[in-house]
Short mmCIF file of C-alpha atoms in Angstrom, two decimals:
data_model
loop_
_atom_site.label_atom_id
_atom_site.label_comp_id
_atom_site.label_asym_id
_atom_site.label_seq_id
_atom_site.Cartn_x
_atom_site.Cartn_y
_atom_site.Cartn_z
CA MET A 1 -183.42 -166.53 128.09
CA SER A 2 -182.04 -168.06 131.30
CA ILE A 3 -183.79 -167.57 134.63
CA TYR A 4 -180.52 -166.01 135.81
CA ASP A 5 -181.06 -163.16 133.37
CA CYS A 6 -184.21 -162.15 135.28
CA ASP A 7 -183.46 -159.44 137.82
CA LEU A 8 -186.67 -160.27 139.67
CA TRP A 9 -185.47 -163.84 140.27
CA THR A 10 -182.17 -162.56 141.65
CA GLU A 11 -184.05 -160.15 143.91
CA ASP A 12 -186.24 -163.00 145.14
CA LEU A 13 -183.17 -165.14 145.85
CA ASP A 14 -181.54 -162.35 147.84
CA ARG A 15 -184.73 -161.79 149.81
CA VAL A 16 -184.94 -165.46 150.78
CA ILE A 17 -181.26 -165.74 151.70
CA LYS A 18 -181.59 -162.68 153.94
CA SER A 19 -184.52 -164.32 155.72
CA MET A 20 -182.44 -167.29 156.91
CA PRO A 21 -179.08 -166.17 158.34
CA TRP A 22 -178.41 -169.76 159.47
CA ILE A 23 -177.55 -170.64 155.86
CA SER A 24 -174.00 -169.53 156.71
CA SER A 25 -173.56 -172.81 158.66
CA LEU A 26 -173.48 -174.60 155.29
CA SER A 27 -170.31 -172.81 154.19
CA GLY A 28 -167.64 -175.39 153.38
CA LYS A 29 -170.15 -178.27 153.54
CA THR A 30 -171.20 -180.65 150.76
CA ILE A 31 -174.86 -181.23 149.86
CA MET A 32 -176.02 -183.93 147.46
CA ILE A 33 -179.37 -183.07 145.87
CA THR A 34 -181.37 -185.71 143.98
CA GLY A 35 -184.04 -184.45 141.61
CA ILE A 36 -182.06 -181.23 141.25
CA GLY A 37 -183.63 -180.45 137.88
CA GLY A 38 -187.15 -180.31 139.32
CA LEU A 39 -189.39 -177.49 140.48
CA VAL A 40 -188.36 -177.55 144.15
CA CYS A 41 -184.80 -178.87 144.10
CA SER A 42 -183.65 -176.54 141.34
CA ALA A 43 -184.86 -173.66 143.52
CA ILE A 44 -182.81 -175.05 146.42
CA ALA A 45 -179.77 -175.19 144.14
CA ASP A 46 -180.37 -171.62 142.97
CA ILE A 47 -180.39 -170.39 146.57
CA LEU A 48 -177.10 -172.19 147.24
CA ILE A 49 -175.59 -170.90 143.98
CA ARG A 50 -176.56 -167.32 144.78
CA TYR A 51 -175.16 -167.75 148.29
CA ASN A 52 -171.92 -169.17 146.86
CA GLU A 53 -171.54 -166.24 144.49
CA THR A 54 -171.70 -163.80 147.40
CA CYS A 55 -169.62 -165.59 150.08
CA ASP A 56 -165.99 -166.63 150.55
CA ASP A 57 -166.49 -170.27 151.57
CA PRO A 58 -168.95 -171.89 149.15
CA VAL A 59 -171.22 -174.88 149.60
CA THR A 60 -170.30 -177.81 147.36
CA ILE A 61 -173.36 -178.94 145.39
CA ILE A 62 -173.51 -182.51 144.08
CA ALA A 63 -176.12 -182.46 141.33
CA ALA A 64 -177.50 -186.01 141.24
CA ALA A 65 -179.54 -186.56 138.08
CA ARG A 66 -179.93 -188.82 135.07
CA ASN A 67 -178.84 -186.47 132.31
CA GLU A 68 -175.81 -184.19 132.56
CA LYS A 69 -176.78 -182.08 129.53
CA THR A 70 -180.17 -181.32 131.06
CA ILE A 71 -178.46 -180.11 134.22
CA GLN A 72 -175.95 -178.03 132.26
CA ASP A 73 -178.79 -176.43 130.28
CA ARG A 74 -180.72 -175.61 133.47
CA PHE A 75 -177.85 -174.19 135.51
CA GLY A 76 -175.86 -172.66 132.66
CA GLN A 77 -172.51 -171.15 133.55
CA PHE A 78 -172.87 -172.15 137.20
CA ALA A 79 -172.69 -175.84 136.24
CA ASP A 80 -169.02 -175.19 135.40
CA ARG A 81 -168.18 -173.72 138.79
CA SER A 82 -165.75 -175.71 140.96
CA TYR A 83 -168.39 -175.96 143.70
CA PHE A 84 -170.91 -177.63 141.34
CA GLN A 85 -170.36 -181.35 140.62
CA PHE A 86 -172.60 -183.53 138.44
CA MET A 87 -173.21 -187.15 139.45
CA GLU A 88 -175.22 -189.59 137.33
CA TYR A 89 -178.07 -190.89 139.45
CA ASP A 90 -181.26 -192.92 138.95
CA ALA A 91 -183.63 -193.11 141.92
CA THR A 92 -184.92 -196.51 140.75
CA GLY A 93 -181.40 -197.96 140.35
CA LYS A 94 -180.08 -200.66 142.66
CA GLU A 95 -176.47 -199.57 142.97
CA LEU A 96 -175.44 -196.30 144.54
CA ARG A 97 -171.92 -195.08 144.15
CA ILE A 98 -171.18 -191.57 145.36
CA PRO A 99 -167.55 -190.63 144.63
CA TYR A 100 -167.59 -187.58 146.91
CA PRO A 101 -167.60 -186.99 150.68
CA VAL A 102 -171.10 -185.82 151.66
CA ASP A 103 -172.38 -183.89 154.67
CA TYR A 104 -176.07 -183.65 153.76
CA ILE A 105 -178.43 -185.35 151.32
CA ILE A 106 -181.67 -183.80 150.05
CA HIS A 107 -183.73 -186.51 148.35
CA GLY A 108 -186.25 -185.04 145.94
CA ALA A 109 -185.99 -187.40 142.95
CA GLY A 110 -189.02 -189.28 141.66
CA ASN A 111 -192.28 -188.81 139.79
CA SER A 112 -194.45 -186.00 141.10
CA SER A 113 -196.31 -184.75 138.03
CA PRO A 114 -199.88 -186.16 138.05
CA ASP A 115 -199.64 -187.55 134.52
CA MET A 116 -196.40 -189.43 135.30
CA ILE A 117 -197.82 -190.84 138.55
CA SER A 118 -200.80 -192.21 136.58
CA LYS A 119 -198.61 -193.59 133.77
CA GLU A 120 -195.78 -194.96 135.94
CA PRO A 121 -197.11 -196.06 139.34
CA VAL A 122 -194.39 -198.73 139.64
CA GLU A 123 -191.58 -196.24 139.02
CA THR A 124 -193.30 -193.82 141.39
CA LEU A 125 -193.18 -196.42 144.16
CA LEU A 126 -189.60 -197.51 143.47
CA GLY A 127 -188.20 -194.00 143.14
CA ASN A 128 -189.41 -193.19 146.63
CA ILE A 129 -189.00 -196.48 148.48
CA MET A 130 -185.86 -197.98 146.90
CA GLY A 131 -184.32 -194.57 146.21
CA THR A 132 -184.74 -193.58 149.85
CA TYR A 133 -183.51 -196.98 151.09
CA ASN A 134 -180.29 -196.78 149.06
CA LEU A 135 -179.59 -193.23 150.25
CA LEU A 136 -180.26 -194.14 153.88
CA LYS A 137 -177.95 -197.11 153.54
CA PHE A 138 -175.23 -194.82 152.19
CA ALA A 139 -175.89 -192.32 154.99
CA LYS A 140 -175.44 -195.11 157.54
CA GLU A 141 -172.19 -196.36 155.97
CA LYS A 142 -170.64 -192.89 155.60
CA SER A 143 -172.04 -191.34 158.80
CA ILE A 144 -173.36 -188.24 157.05
CA LYS A 145 -174.81 -185.42 159.13
CA ARG A 146 -178.41 -185.74 157.92
CA LEU A 147 -180.71 -186.89 155.12
CA LEU A 148 -183.75 -184.79 154.31
CA PHE A 149 -186.58 -186.58 152.53
CA ILE A 150 -189.03 -184.54 150.50
CA SER A 151 -192.40 -186.16 151.15
CA SER A 152 -195.83 -184.75 150.29
CA SER A 153 -199.09 -183.51 151.76
CA GLU A 154 -200.72 -186.47 149.99
CA VAL A 155 -199.59 -188.72 152.87
CA TYR A 156 -202.53 -187.33 154.85
CA GLY A 157 -205.22 -188.85 152.68
CA LYS A 158 -208.83 -187.76 152.85
CA LYS A 159 -210.62 -186.11 155.74
CA ASP A 160 -213.76 -184.08 156.33
CA GLY A 161 -213.76 -180.36 157.03
CA ASN A 162 -211.41 -177.54 156.10
CA GLU A 163 -209.14 -177.50 159.13
CA PRO A 164 -205.46 -177.66 158.12
CA PHE A 165 -203.65 -180.96 158.67
CA ARG A 166 -201.23 -181.20 161.57
CA GLU A 167 -198.28 -183.54 161.24
CA ASP A 168 -199.92 -186.19 163.45
CA GLN A 169 -203.26 -186.35 161.57
CA TYR A 170 -203.91 -188.97 158.90
CA GLY A 171 -206.92 -189.81 156.80
CA ALA A 172 -207.72 -192.71 154.50
CA VAL A 173 -205.69 -193.63 151.41
CA ASP A 174 -207.14 -196.29 149.07
CA ILE A 175 -204.12 -198.56 148.48
CA LEU A 176 -205.91 -200.41 145.66
CA LYS A 177 -205.84 -197.39 143.35
CA SER A 178 -202.61 -196.97 141.41
CA ARG A 179 -202.95 -193.15 141.48
CA ASN A 180 -202.31 -193.47 145.19
CA SER A 181 -198.92 -195.10 144.57
CA TYR A 182 -197.50 -191.63 145.22
CA ALA A 183 -199.09 -191.22 148.66
CA VAL A 184 -198.35 -194.84 149.64
CA ALA A 185 -194.70 -194.54 148.54
CA LYS A 186 -194.22 -191.29 150.46
CA ARG A 187 -195.69 -192.86 153.59
CA ALA A 188 -193.42 -195.91 153.24
CA ALA A 189 -190.31 -193.79 152.61
CA GLU A 190 -191.02 -191.70 155.71
CA SER A 191 -191.31 -194.90 157.72
CA LEU A 192 -187.97 -196.04 156.31
CA CYS A 193 -186.36 -192.82 157.50
CA VAL A 194 -187.55 -193.18 161.09
CA SER A 195 -186.73 -196.90 161.05
CA PHE A 196 -183.13 -196.22 160.02
CA ALA A 197 -182.98 -193.61 162.78
CA ASP A 198 -184.25 -196.00 165.45
CA GLU A 199 -182.25 -199.04 164.34
CA TYR A 200 -179.02 -197.49 163.04
CA GLY A 201 -178.96 -193.93 164.38
CA VAL A 202 -179.16 -192.31 160.95
CA SER A 203 -180.21 -188.67 161.28
CA SER A 204 -183.11 -187.77 159.03
CA VAL A 205 -185.94 -185.29 158.77
CA MET A 206 -188.98 -185.28 156.50
CA ILE A 207 -190.79 -182.34 154.96
CA ARG A 208 -194.31 -182.37 153.53
CA PRO A 209 -194.84 -179.62 150.96
CA GLY A 210 -198.28 -178.56 149.91
CA HIS A 211 -198.79 -177.35 146.35
CA ILE A 212 -195.63 -175.68 145.11
CA TYR A 213 -195.50 -173.30 142.17
CA GLY A 214 -192.99 -170.96 140.60
CA PRO A 215 -190.93 -170.17 137.51
CA THR A 216 -188.70 -173.22 138.09
CA ALA A 217 -191.55 -175.43 136.84
CA LYS A 218 -190.91 -177.00 133.45
CA PRO A 219 -193.25 -176.27 130.53
CA ASN A 220 -194.33 -179.94 130.44
CA ASP A 221 -195.19 -180.04 134.16
CA LYS A 222 -198.81 -181.21 134.41
CA HIS A 223 -199.52 -179.74 137.83
CA VAL A 224 -202.37 -177.31 137.33
CA ALA A 225 -200.45 -174.44 138.94
CA ALA A 226 -197.62 -174.89 136.43
CA GLN A 227 -199.94 -175.23 133.44
CA TRP A 228 -201.89 -172.12 134.37
CA ALA A 229 -198.73 -170.12 135.09
CA TYR A 230 -197.42 -170.86 131.60
CA ASP A 231 -200.83 -170.16 130.05
CA ALA A 232 -200.98 -166.84 131.87
CA ALA A 233 -197.42 -165.92 130.84
CA PHE A 234 -198.24 -166.63 127.20
CA GLY A 235 -201.50 -164.70 127.33
CA ARG A 236 -203.75 -167.74 127.08
CA ASP A 237 -207.07 -168.01 128.92
CA LEU A 238 -207.06 -170.34 131.93
CA VAL A 239 -209.30 -173.42 131.72
CA MET A 240 -210.50 -174.90 135.02
CA LYS A 241 -211.81 -178.49 134.96
CA SER A 242 -213.64 -178.40 138.32
CA ASN A 243 -215.50 -175.92 140.51
CA GLY A 244 -212.14 -175.00 142.05
CA ALA A 245 -213.39 -175.37 145.61
CA GLN A 246 -210.52 -177.66 146.66
CA LEU A 247 -208.48 -176.01 149.42
CA ARG A 248 -204.70 -176.06 149.01
CA SER A 249 -201.60 -174.78 150.78
CA TYR A 250 -199.84 -173.04 147.91
CA CYS A 251 -196.22 -172.02 148.32
CA TYR A 252 -193.77 -170.15 146.09
CA CYS A 253 -190.85 -172.41 145.14
CA LEU A 254 -188.27 -170.25 146.93
CA ASP A 255 -190.29 -170.24 150.15
CA CYS A 256 -190.47 -174.03 149.88
CA ALA A 257 -186.72 -174.24 149.24
CA SER A 258 -185.87 -172.05 152.23
CA ALA A 259 -188.19 -174.15 154.40
CA ILE A 260 -186.36 -177.31 153.33
CA LEU A 261 -182.96 -175.85 154.17
CA THR A 262 -184.31 -174.62 157.51
CA ALA A 263 -185.72 -178.04 158.44
CA MET A 264 -182.50 -179.74 157.34
CA LEU A 265 -180.38 -177.52 159.57
CA LYS A 266 -182.70 -176.88 162.51
CA GLY A 267 -185.31 -179.63 162.51
CA GLU A 268 -185.59 -182.38 165.10
CA ASP A 269 -184.41 -185.90 164.19
CA GLY A 270 -187.19 -188.14 162.95
CA ARG A 271 -189.71 -185.31 162.66
CA ALA A 272 -191.89 -184.41 159.72
CA TYR A 273 -192.60 -180.73 159.01
CA ASN A 274 -195.42 -179.31 156.93
CA ILE A 275 -194.41 -176.64 154.45
CA SER A 276 -197.16 -174.07 154.13
CA ASN A 277 -197.16 -170.32 153.96
CA PRO A 278 -200.14 -169.21 156.09
CA ASP A 279 -200.59 -166.29 153.69
CA SER A 280 -201.15 -168.68 150.77
CA VAL A 281 -203.84 -171.13 151.90
CA ILE A 282 -206.40 -170.61 149.17
CA SER A 283 -208.72 -172.58 146.87
CA ILE A 284 -207.81 -173.67 143.37
CA ARG A 285 -210.28 -171.12 142.02
CA GLN A 286 -208.69 -168.31 144.01
CA MET A 287 -205.29 -169.26 142.61
CA ALA A 288 -206.69 -169.22 139.09
CA GLU A 289 -208.31 -165.83 139.65
CA ILE A 290 -205.04 -164.34 140.93
CA LEU A 291 -203.11 -165.67 137.90
CA ALA A 292 -205.78 -164.51 135.45
CA LYS A 293 -205.84 -161.03 136.97
CA SER A 294 -202.04 -160.80 136.98
CA ALA A 295 -201.84 -161.69 133.30
CA GLY A 296 -205.04 -160.00 132.12
CA VAL A 297 -206.60 -163.22 130.77
CA ASN A 298 -209.94 -164.94 131.27
CA LEU A 299 -210.84 -167.87 133.52
CA ILE A 300 -213.01 -170.49 131.81
CA VAL A 301 -214.72 -173.48 133.48
CA ASP A 302 -214.83 -176.70 131.42
CA VAL A 303 -215.71 -180.39 131.88
CA PRO A 304 -212.73 -182.75 132.44
CA THR A 305 -212.14 -185.86 130.32
CA GLU A 306 -212.04 -189.30 131.93
CA ASP A 307 -208.25 -189.44 131.50
CA GLU A 308 -207.91 -186.05 133.20
CA LYS A 309 -210.04 -187.23 136.11
CA LYS A 310 -207.69 -190.18 136.70
CA SER A 311 -204.76 -187.88 137.45
CA PHE A 312 -206.65 -185.58 139.85
CA ASN A 313 -205.44 -185.29 143.43
CA PRO A 314 -208.20 -187.09 145.42
CA MET A 315 -207.92 -184.71 148.42
CA SER A 316 -210.56 -181.96 148.60
CA ASN A 317 -208.66 -180.33 151.45
CA SER A 318 -204.86 -180.49 151.62
CA SER A 319 -204.27 -177.31 153.60
CA LEU A 320 -201.44 -177.66 156.11
CA ASP A 321 -200.65 -176.35 159.58
CA SER A 322 -197.03 -175.15 159.47
CA SER A 323 -196.72 -174.16 163.15
CA SER A 324 -193.88 -176.63 163.76
CA LEU A 325 -191.86 -175.22 160.87
CA ILE A 326 -192.48 -171.63 161.92
CA GLU A 327 -191.26 -172.49 165.42
CA LEU A 328 -187.87 -173.31 163.85
CA GLY A 329 -187.62 -169.66 162.76
CA TRP A 330 -188.83 -170.02 159.17
CA LYS A 331 -191.14 -167.43 157.65
CA GLY A 332 -192.49 -167.28 154.13
CA CYS A 333 -191.46 -164.24 152.11
CA PHE A 334 -194.12 -164.39 149.39
CA ASP A 335 -197.88 -164.41 149.87
CA ALA A 336 -200.05 -165.87 147.10
CA PRO A 337 -200.62 -162.66 145.06
CA THR A 338 -196.91 -161.77 145.18
CA GLY A 339 -195.57 -165.24 144.42
CA LEU A 340 -198.02 -165.91 141.59
CA ASP A 341 -197.39 -162.47 140.06
CA HIS A 342 -193.60 -162.99 140.21
CA THR A 343 -194.04 -166.41 138.59
CA VAL A 344 -195.90 -164.96 135.61
CA ARG A 345 -193.50 -162.03 135.23
CA ILE A 346 -190.38 -164.21 135.32
CA LEU A 347 -191.85 -166.79 132.91
CA LYS A 348 -192.79 -163.99 130.52
CA LYS A 349 -189.23 -162.68 130.52
CA MET A 350 -187.80 -166.17 130.06
CA HIS A 351 -190.08 -167.42 127.31
CA VAL A 352 -192.01 -164.61 125.63
#
């Protein structure tokens, strides 16, 4: 069953669209989205699709991805709409040819799943650094309105204490560990964005999501939130490979998507914005307990393998201060219990 057959998903989309009336300024504009098949960017596309289906002047969506069939399978009948255009795109490729006029670019392509980061640190670096460079170069040549780069809370590195990170706080990142290729690449790509702004006047804004979850996650996504959500939906007990004390800023995928659109339209040039719902800053264990309760399954603590340890996020605290984003007018619509419950219910309807 398609996600579009789930009434709850449609209700969630309508709730988010209602929360950001400024989305109407995108009517008639063209947005290129890289990584559109992923957890976050597919949710952005779904918001725009739902908006298009309920307005007179739609947003043109350029779906930049490697595989057209994968995109057609994900977006179903909407992939055939006149406002939806597929463009073959590889974030690690050298040449960039975009055969459409573009107003905005949202760059979300690249490895983000922990297993892929560990297996492909080179591709992880290139997808962020070279992918961002090529898009910024295009933005400069075509004078687009703005590029939004999807960064990560991992840019902050390690720090002591449980105070949420502000955008100007940075801890240590060990650059001699390939698992940190993700954090290093995100830092470098952000620096590219501000460098293109200072040297060439290219308008860009960066966003730093925390830990995003939701029914747009693929079944093979190795993020623990995605694995547990699918386990819960299928009635399987949840297995936790740590004490679960790590503090995270969790965020429902649609809240993250609305935050990205808000920052793109209302953010300040050259700024980075944390994405964090203040109602969803919880520990890994608390997330697991909410999912287990929602699905009526057990939570089991187990010992991780050495391979599993290699893919772990090294940050014990990656909670984020989202004051700057909230000042733009954004507000999360889904606290942790609501978002996690909706995730399980929608996945059940789609797959069970």
